[in-house]
Amino acid sequence: MARTKKTPTPAQPKRRAADVAYDTLEDMISTLQLQPGAQVVESELVERTQLGRTPIREALLRMVSTGLIVQQPRRGLLISSIDLADHLDVVQTRRVLECLIAECSARRATEQQRKDIVQCAQRMVKAAAAERLDDYMKADIELDRVNHAASQNHSAVKAVLPLIVQCRRFWYAYRHAGDITEGAAAHMQLAEGIASGNEAQAVAGAQRLSDYLQGFTQRVIAN
């Protein structure tokens, strides 16, 4: 009997060193490993990340353009501060983009993406119930990745990514005032709308998520 040859799995493209550096620094900023207002020292980042100086430098320049890092005369590069009043504008701007992305994803997602996004939301619900913040955030990041790929709206995704990092950092800074159970429920509504191809439900989920983030921000400001 002739043996059927297996089709080789296509190799994943190797990521650019600067992209790896960017994602690494972005995670460090969003989880407050790099504190708001702290001075950026290239040599320290190279040592902490074990990445090359050139990709670190390229990543830092990209972050200046998105506002995650600011450049000040005589002080050099600084991690951007968290401005409570400004954060409401961040949430409101993110709302518009998230609704657009949700609508596109509900219309354009593949069958696999529809399954994957629900699985991500289920993981968020499970992690929230067990109060496992790190697992919740990992599932949140993966849900965003699937949602963004499914939307096929590169302009909206490029615009929303820095805002998501700002919101994630805000959450880590003030998480005592938040309720991840409500956040997980909003993500589930968003995911189910995308999975079913129901654009109105997907947008309603994005709106619910934005309402949650806005309420969280307002509670922090009030306190």
PDB file of C-alpha atoms in Angstrom:
ATOM      1  CA  MET A   1       0.000   0.000   0.000  1.00  0.00           C
ATOM      2  CA  ALA A   2       1.352   3.371  -0.981  1.00  0.00           C
ATOM      3  CA  ARG A   3       2.044   5.652   1.948  1.00  0.00           C
ATOM      4  CA  THR A   4       0.317   9.001   1.868  1.00  0.00           C
ATOM      5  CA  LYS A   5       2.758  11.840   2.107  1.00  0.00           C
ATOM      6  CA  LYS A   6       1.950  14.397   4.754  1.00  0.00           C
ATOM      7  CA  THR A   7       1.774  17.987   3.675  1.00  0.00           C
ATOM      8  CA  PRO A   8       4.427  19.844   5.649  1.00  0.00           C
ATOM      9  CA  THR A   9       3.174  22.537   8.005  1.00  0.00           C
ATOM     10  CA  PRO A  10       4.237  25.919   6.663  1.00  0.00           C
ATOM     11  CA  ALA A  11       6.924  27.500   8.781  1.00  0.00           C
ATOM     12  CA  GLN A  12       5.946  30.575  10.725  1.00  0.00           C
ATOM     13  CA  PRO A  13       7.720  33.666   9.406  1.00  0.00           C
ATOM     14  CA  LYS A  14      10.535  34.800  11.649  1.00  0.00           C
ATOM     15  CA  ARG A  15       9.646  37.989  13.479  1.00  0.00           C
ATOM     16  CA  ARG A  16      11.840  41.060  13.184  1.00  0.00           C
ATOM     17  CA  ALA A  17      13.995  41.720  16.225  1.00  0.00           C
ATOM     18  CA  ALA A  18      12.544  45.235  16.487  1.00  0.00           C
ATOM     19  CA  ASP A  19       8.992  43.823  16.610  1.00  0.00           C
ATOM     20  CA  VAL A  20       9.979  41.435  19.395  1.00  0.00           C
ATOM     21  CA  ALA A  21      11.580  44.339  21.251  1.00  0.00           C
ATOM     22  CA  TYR A  22       8.495  46.487  20.779  1.00  0.00           C
ATOM     23  CA  ASP A  23       6.151  43.808  22.145  1.00  0.00           C
ATOM     24  CA  THR A  24       8.486  43.159  25.079  1.00  0.00           C
ATOM     25  CA  LEU A  25       8.710  46.821  26.049  1.00  0.00           C
ATOM     26  CA  GLU A  26       4.988  47.301  25.496  1.00  0.00           C
ATOM     27  CA  ASP A  27       4.273  44.487  27.948  1.00  0.00           C
ATOM     28  CA  MET A  28       6.693  45.979  30.472  1.00  0.00           C
ATOM     29  CA  ILE A  29       4.973  49.359  30.199  1.00  0.00           C
ATOM     30  CA  SER A  30       1.413  48.011  30.384  1.00  0.00           C
ATOM     31  CA  THR A  31       2.186  45.865  33.453  1.00  0.00           C
ATOM     32  CA  LEU A  32       4.065  48.707  35.194  1.00  0.00           C
ATOM     33  CA  GLN A  33       7.429  46.946  35.131  1.00  0.00           C
ATOM     34  CA  LEU A  34       8.466  50.269  33.605  1.00  0.00           C
ATOM     35  CA  GLN A  35       6.890  52.899  35.833  1.00  0.00           C
ATOM     36  CA  PRO A  36       5.080  55.969  34.437  1.00  0.00           C
ATOM     37  CA  GLY A  37       7.387  58.972  34.402  1.00  0.00           C
ATOM     38  CA  ALA A  38      10.545  56.861  34.720  1.00  0.00           C
ATOM     39  CA  GLN A  39      13.565  57.739  32.626  1.00  0.00           C
ATOM     40  CA  VAL A  40      14.406  55.344  29.817  1.00  0.00           C
ATOM     41  CA  VAL A  41      17.966  54.016  29.958  1.00  0.00           C
ATOM     42  CA  GLU A  42      18.838  52.001  26.860  1.00  0.00           C
ATOM     43  CA  SER A  43      21.606  49.983  28.487  1.00  0.00           C
ATOM     44  CA  GLU A  44      19.294  48.894  31.311  1.00  0.00           C
ATOM     45  CA  LEU A  45      16.608  47.790  28.859  1.00  0.00           C
ATOM     46  CA  VAL A  46      19.144  45.812  26.841  1.00  0.00           C
ATOM     47  CA  GLU A  47      20.259  44.054  30.031  1.00  0.00           C
ATOM     48  CA  ARG A  48      16.729  43.374  31.299  1.00  0.00           C
ATOM     49  CA  THR A  49      15.346  42.104  28.002  1.00  0.00           C
ATOM     50  CA  GLN A  50      18.503  40.418  26.695  1.00  0.00           C
ATOM     51  CA  LEU A  51      17.764  42.000  23.310  1.00  0.00           C
ATOM     52  CA  GLY A  52      20.125  43.988  21.108  1.00  0.00           C
ATOM     53  CA  ARG A  53      20.630  47.723  21.394  1.00  0.00           C
ATOM     54  CA  THR A  54      19.539  48.386  17.795  1.00  0.00           C
ATOM     55  CA  PRO A  55      16.092  46.702  18.043  1.00  0.00           C
ATOM     56  CA  ILE A  56      15.531  48.316  21.452  1.00  0.00           C
ATOM     57  CA  ARG A  57      16.333  51.730  19.998  1.00  0.00           C
ATOM     58  CA  GLU A  58      14.015  51.172  17.027  1.00  0.00           C
ATOM     59  CA  ALA A  59      11.210  50.050  19.352  1.00  0.00           C
ATOM     60  CA  LEU A  60      11.670  53.144  21.532  1.00  0.00           C
ATOM     61  CA  LEU A  61      11.408  55.437  18.515  1.00  0.00           C
ATOM     62  CA  ARG A  62       8.153  53.750  17.504  1.00  0.00           C
ATOM     63  CA  MET A  63       6.824  54.245  21.016  1.00  0.00           C
ATOM     64  CA  VAL A  64       7.606  57.951  20.883  1.00  0.00           C
ATOM     65  CA  SER A  65       5.379  58.192  17.808  1.00  0.00           C
ATOM     66  CA  THR A  66       2.498  56.467  19.628  1.00  0.00           C
ATOM     67  CA  GLY A  67       2.851  58.463  22.839  1.00  0.00           C
ATOM     68  CA  LEU A  68       3.864  55.581  25.116  1.00  0.00           C
ATOM     69  CA  ILE A  69       7.237  57.268  25.514  1.00  0.00           C
ATOM     70  CA  VAL A  70       7.849  61.014  25.525  1.00  0.00           C
ATOM     71  CA  GLN A  71      11.011  62.894  24.617  1.00  0.00           C
ATOM     72  CA  GLN A  72      11.869  65.915  26.725  1.00  0.00           C
ATOM     73  CA  PRO A  73      14.712  68.417  26.335  1.00  0.00           C
ATOM     74  CA  ARG A  74      17.676  67.683  28.628  1.00  0.00           C
ATOM     75  CA  ARG A  75      15.848  64.728  30.221  1.00  0.00           C
ATOM     76  CA  GLY A  76      15.821  62.381  27.261  1.00  0.00           C
ATOM     77  CA  LEU A  77      13.200  59.644  26.939  1.00  0.00           C
ATOM     78  CA  LEU A  78      10.593  59.082  29.639  1.00  0.00           C
ATOM     79  CA  ILE A  79       7.783  56.568  30.075  1.00  0.00           C
ATOM     80  CA  SER A  80       4.602  58.597  29.575  1.00  0.00           C
ATOM     81  CA  SER A  81       2.667  59.472  32.712  1.00  0.00           C
ATOM     82  CA  ILE A  82      -0.900  58.424  33.468  1.00  0.00           C
ATOM     83  CA  ASP A  83      -3.157  61.476  33.244  1.00  0.00           C
ATOM     84  CA  LEU A  84      -6.540  60.679  34.821  1.00  0.00           C
ATOM     85  CA  ALA A  85      -8.502  63.333  32.933  1.00  0.00           C
ATOM     86  CA  ASP A  86      -6.804  62.499  29.654  1.00  0.00           C
ATOM     87  CA  HIS A  87      -7.591  58.818  30.150  1.00  0.00           C
ATOM     88  CA  LEU A  88     -11.305  59.511  29.667  1.00  0.00           C
ATOM     89  CA  ASP A  89     -10.430  60.808  26.187  1.00  0.00           C
ATOM     90  CA  VAL A  90      -8.429  57.626  25.598  1.00  0.00           C
ATOM     91  CA  VAL A  91     -11.461  55.492  26.478  1.00  0.00           C
ATOM     92  CA  GLN A  92     -13.837  57.580  24.366  1.00  0.00           C
ATOM     93  CA  THR A  93     -11.542  57.418  21.350  1.00  0.00           C
ATOM     94  CA  ARG A  94     -11.057  53.696  21.828  1.00  0.00           C
ATOM     95  CA  ARG A  95     -14.853  53.269  21.907  1.00  0.00           C
ATOM     96  CA  VAL A  96     -15.230  54.536  18.348  1.00  0.00           C
ATOM     97  CA  LEU A  97     -12.450  52.312  17.042  1.00  0.00           C
ATOM     98  CA  GLU A  98     -13.572  49.218  18.955  1.00  0.00           C
ATOM     99  CA  CYS A  99     -17.095  49.508  17.551  1.00  0.00           C
ATOM    100  CA  LEU A 100     -15.729  49.775  14.010  1.00  0.00           C
ATOM    101  CA  ILE A 101     -13.406  46.796  14.525  1.00  0.00           C
ATOM    102  CA  ALA A 102     -16.206  44.702  16.057  1.00  0.00           C
ATOM    103  CA  GLU A 103     -18.508  45.437  13.120  1.00  0.00           C
ATOM    104  CA  CYS A 104     -15.799  44.484  10.631  1.00  0.00           C
ATOM    105  CA  SER A 105     -14.920  41.301  12.508  1.00  0.00           C
ATOM    106  CA  ALA A 106     -18.535  40.127  12.650  1.00  0.00           C
ATOM    107  CA  ARG A 107     -18.714  40.551   8.902  1.00  0.00           C
ATOM    108  CA  ARG A 108     -15.269  39.292   7.856  1.00  0.00           C
ATOM    109  CA  ALA A 109     -14.065  36.691  10.399  1.00  0.00           C
ATOM    110  CA  THR A 110     -13.236  33.169   9.257  1.00  0.00           C
ATOM    111  CA  GLU A 111     -14.952  30.196  10.872  1.00  0.00           C
ATOM    112  CA  GLN A 112     -11.809  29.415  12.865  1.00  0.00           C
ATOM    113  CA  GLN A 113     -11.534  32.993  14.098  1.00  0.00           C
ATOM    114  CA  ARG A 114     -15.170  32.900  15.217  1.00  0.00           C
ATOM    115  CA  LYS A 115     -14.453  29.779  17.275  1.00  0.00           C
ATOM    116  CA  ASP A 116     -11.185  31.134  18.640  1.00  0.00           C
ATOM    117  CA  ILE A 117     -12.618  34.422  19.871  1.00  0.00           C
ATOM    118  CA  VAL A 118     -15.357  32.662  21.864  1.00  0.00           C
ATOM    119  CA  GLN A 119     -12.755  30.377  23.417  1.00  0.00           C
ATOM    120  CA  CYS A 120     -10.732  33.422  24.448  1.00  0.00           C
ATOM    121  CA  ALA A 121     -13.789  35.022  26.040  1.00  0.00           C
ATOM    122  CA  GLN A 122     -14.591  31.776  27.869  1.00  0.00           C
ATOM    123  CA  ARG A 123     -11.062  31.753  29.280  1.00  0.00           C
ATOM    124  CA  MET A 124     -11.581  35.342  30.461  1.00  0.00           C
ATOM    125  CA  VAL A 125     -14.828  34.425  32.209  1.00  0.00           C
ATOM    126  CA  LYS A 126     -13.194  31.438  33.900  1.00  0.00           C
ATOM    127  CA  ALA A 127     -10.157  33.460  34.993  1.00  0.00           C
ATOM    128  CA  ALA A 128     -12.345  36.285  36.307  1.00  0.00           C
ATOM    129  CA  ALA A 129     -14.417  33.869  38.391  1.00  0.00           C
ATOM    130  CA  ALA A 130     -11.213  32.494  39.928  1.00  0.00           C
ATOM    131  CA  GLU A 131      -9.755  36.016  40.319  1.00  0.00           C
ATOM    132  CA  ARG A 132      -6.656  35.088  38.308  1.00  0.00           C
ATOM    133  CA  LEU A 133      -5.683  38.464  36.879  1.00  0.00           C
ATOM    134  CA  ASP A 134      -2.659  37.272  34.908  1.00  0.00           C
ATOM    135  CA  ASP A 135      -4.676  34.543  33.154  1.00  0.00           C
ATOM    136  CA  TYR A 136      -7.446  37.057  32.500  1.00  0.00           C
ATOM    137  CA  MET A 137      -5.011  39.484  30.883  1.00  0.00           C
ATOM    138  CA  LYS A 138      -3.373  36.777  28.754  1.00  0.00           C
ATOM    139  CA  ALA A 139      -6.766  35.728  27.403  1.00  0.00           C
ATOM    140  CA  ASP A 140      -7.672  39.392  26.861  1.00  0.00           C
ATOM    141  CA  ILE A 141      -4.518  39.943  24.787  1.00  0.00           C
ATOM    142  CA  GLU A 142      -5.248  36.832  22.707  1.00  0.00           C
ATOM    143  CA  LEU A 143      -8.864  37.905  22.162  1.00  0.00           C
ATOM    144  CA  ASP A 144      -7.667  41.278  20.888  1.00  0.00           C
ATOM    145  CA  ARG A 145      -5.240  39.540  18.540  1.00  0.00           C
ATOM    146  CA  VAL A 146      -7.974  37.355  17.033  1.00  0.00           C
ATOM    147  CA  ASN A 147     -10.433  40.251  16.833  1.00  0.00           C
ATOM    148  CA  HIS A 148      -7.926  42.521  15.105  1.00  0.00           C
ATOM    149  CA  ALA A 149      -6.912  39.889  12.574  1.00  0.00           C
ATOM    150  CA  ALA A 150     -10.552  39.058  11.873  1.00  0.00           C
ATOM    151  CA  SER A 151     -11.493  42.700  11.249  1.00  0.00           C
ATOM    152  CA  GLN A 152      -9.037  43.060   8.350  1.00  0.00           C
ATOM    153  CA  ASN A 153      -9.147  46.783   9.110  1.00  0.00           C
ATOM    154  CA  HIS A 154      -5.465  47.600   9.438  1.00  0.00           C
ATOM    155  CA  SER A 155      -5.961  51.354   9.879  1.00  0.00           C
ATOM    156  CA  ALA A 156      -8.350  50.956  12.824  1.00  0.00           C
ATOM    157  CA  VAL A 157      -6.151  48.308  14.450  1.00  0.00           C
ATOM    158  CA  LYS A 158      -3.022  50.459  14.120  1.00  0.00           C
ATOM    159  CA  ALA A 159      -4.861  53.374  15.742  1.00  0.00           C
ATOM    160  CA  VAL A 160      -6.369  51.381  18.604  1.00  0.00           C
ATOM    161  CA  LEU A 161      -3.291  49.416  19.725  1.00  0.00           C
ATOM    162  CA  PRO A 162      -1.599  52.260  21.701  1.00  0.00           C
ATOM    163  CA  LEU A 163      -4.939  53.042  23.352  1.00  0.00           C
ATOM    164  CA  ILE A 164      -5.324  49.420  24.456  1.00  0.00           C
ATOM    165  CA  VAL A 165      -1.886  49.525  26.053  1.00  0.00           C
ATOM    166  CA  GLN A 166      -2.822  52.743  27.879  1.00  0.00           C
ATOM    167  CA  CYS A 167      -6.020  51.098  29.157  1.00  0.00           C
ATOM    168  CA  ARG A 168      -4.165  47.956  30.233  1.00  0.00           C
ATOM    169  CA  ARG A 169      -1.586  50.030  32.093  1.00  0.00           C
ATOM    170  CA  PHE A 170      -4.359  52.064  33.731  1.00  0.00           C
ATOM    171  CA  TRP A 171      -5.974  48.817  34.853  1.00  0.00           C
ATOM    172  CA  TYR A 172      -2.770  47.511  36.477  1.00  0.00           C
ATOM    173  CA  ALA A 173      -2.269  50.850  38.241  1.00  0.00           C
ATOM    174  CA  TYR A 174      -5.808  51.047  39.651  1.00  0.00           C
ATOM    175  CA  ARG A 175      -7.118  47.476  39.511  1.00  0.00           C
ATOM    176  CA  HIS A 176      -8.432  47.688  43.083  1.00  0.00           C
ATOM    177  CA  ALA A 177     -11.285  49.802  41.653  1.00  0.00           C
ATOM    178  CA  GLY A 178     -12.211  47.382  38.874  1.00  0.00           C
ATOM    179  CA  ASP A 179     -14.363  44.289  38.447  1.00  0.00           C
ATOM    180  CA  ILE A 180     -12.965  41.814  35.942  1.00  0.00           C
ATOM    181  CA  THR A 181     -16.169  39.768  36.076  1.00  0.00           C
ATOM    182  CA  GLU A 182     -18.039  42.602  34.344  1.00  0.00           C
ATOM    183  CA  GLY A 183     -15.162  43.055  31.919  1.00  0.00           C
ATOM    184  CA  ALA A 184     -15.276  39.354  31.027  1.00  0.00           C
ATOM    185  CA  ALA A 185     -19.038  39.517  30.444  1.00  0.00           C
ATOM    186  CA  ALA A 186     -18.588  42.446  28.049  1.00  0.00           C
ATOM    187  CA  HIS A 187     -15.923  40.541  26.126  1.00  0.00           C
ATOM    188  CA  MET A 188     -18.198  37.507  25.928  1.00  0.00           C
ATOM    189  CA  GLN A 189     -21.003  39.585  24.387  1.00  0.00           C
ATOM    190  CA  LEU A 190     -18.520  40.999  21.884  1.00  0.00           C
ATOM    191  CA  ALA A 191     -17.166  37.536  21.054  1.00  0.00           C
ATOM    192  CA  GLU A 192     -20.599  35.955  20.635  1.00  0.00           C
ATOM    193  CA  GLY A 193     -21.667  38.753  18.313  1.00  0.00           C
ATOM    194  CA  ILE A 194     -18.602  38.223  16.141  1.00  0.00           C
ATOM    195  CA  ALA A 195     -18.969  34.437  16.238  1.00  0.00           C
ATOM    196  CA  SER A 196     -22.587  34.600  15.085  1.00  0.00           C
ATOM    197  CA  GLY A 197     -21.928  37.252  12.442  1.00  0.00           C
ATOM    198  CA  ASN A 198     -24.346  39.567  14.247  1.00  0.00           C
ATOM    199  CA  GLU A 199     -22.845  43.019  13.679  1.00  0.00           C
ATOM    200  CA  ALA A 200     -25.308  44.777  15.978  1.00  0.00           C
ATOM    201  CA  GLN A 201     -24.552  42.398  18.863  1.00  0.00           C
ATOM    202  CA  ALA A 202     -20.811  42.710  18.291  1.00  0.00           C
ATOM    203  CA  VAL A 203     -21.035  46.510  18.370  1.00  0.00           C
ATOM    204  CA  ALA A 204     -23.242  46.331  21.488  1.00  0.00           C
ATOM    205  CA  GLY A 205     -20.527  44.225  23.126  1.00  0.00           C
ATOM    206  CA  ALA A 206     -17.894  46.794  22.180  1.00  0.00           C
ATOM    207  CA  GLN A 207     -20.105  49.546  23.603  1.00  0.00           C
ATOM    208  CA  ARG A 208     -20.594  47.562  26.815  1.00  0.00           C
ATOM    209  CA  LEU A 209     -16.844  47.111  27.129  1.00  0.00           C
ATOM    210  CA  SER A 210     -16.314  50.849  26.639  1.00  0.00           C
ATOM    211  CA  ASP A 211     -19.015  51.647  29.224  1.00  0.00           C
ATOM    212  CA  TYR A 212     -17.188  49.373  31.648  1.00  0.00           C
ATOM    213  CA  LEU A 213     -13.829  51.069  31.007  1.00  0.00           C
ATOM    214  CA  GLN A 214     -15.372  54.523  31.296  1.00  0.00           C
ATOM    215  CA  GLY A 215     -17.110  53.666  34.568  1.00  0.00           C
ATOM    216  CA  PHE A 216     -13.886  52.229  35.927  1.00  0.00           C
ATOM    217  CA  THR A 217     -11.998  55.400  34.996  1.00  0.00           C
ATOM    218  CA  GLN A 218     -14.643  57.630  36.559  1.00  0.00           C
ATOM    219  CA  ARG A 219     -14.509  55.659  39.822  1.00  0.00           C
ATOM    220  CA  VAL A 220     -10.739  56.090  39.947  1.00  0.00           C
ATOM    221  CA  ILE A 221     -11.040  59.849  39.336  1.00  0.00           C
ATOM    222  CA  ALA A 222     -13.749  60.180  41.995  1.00  0.00           C
ATOM    223  CA  ASN A 223     -11.554  58.516  44.580  1.00  0.00           C
TER     224      ASN A 223
END
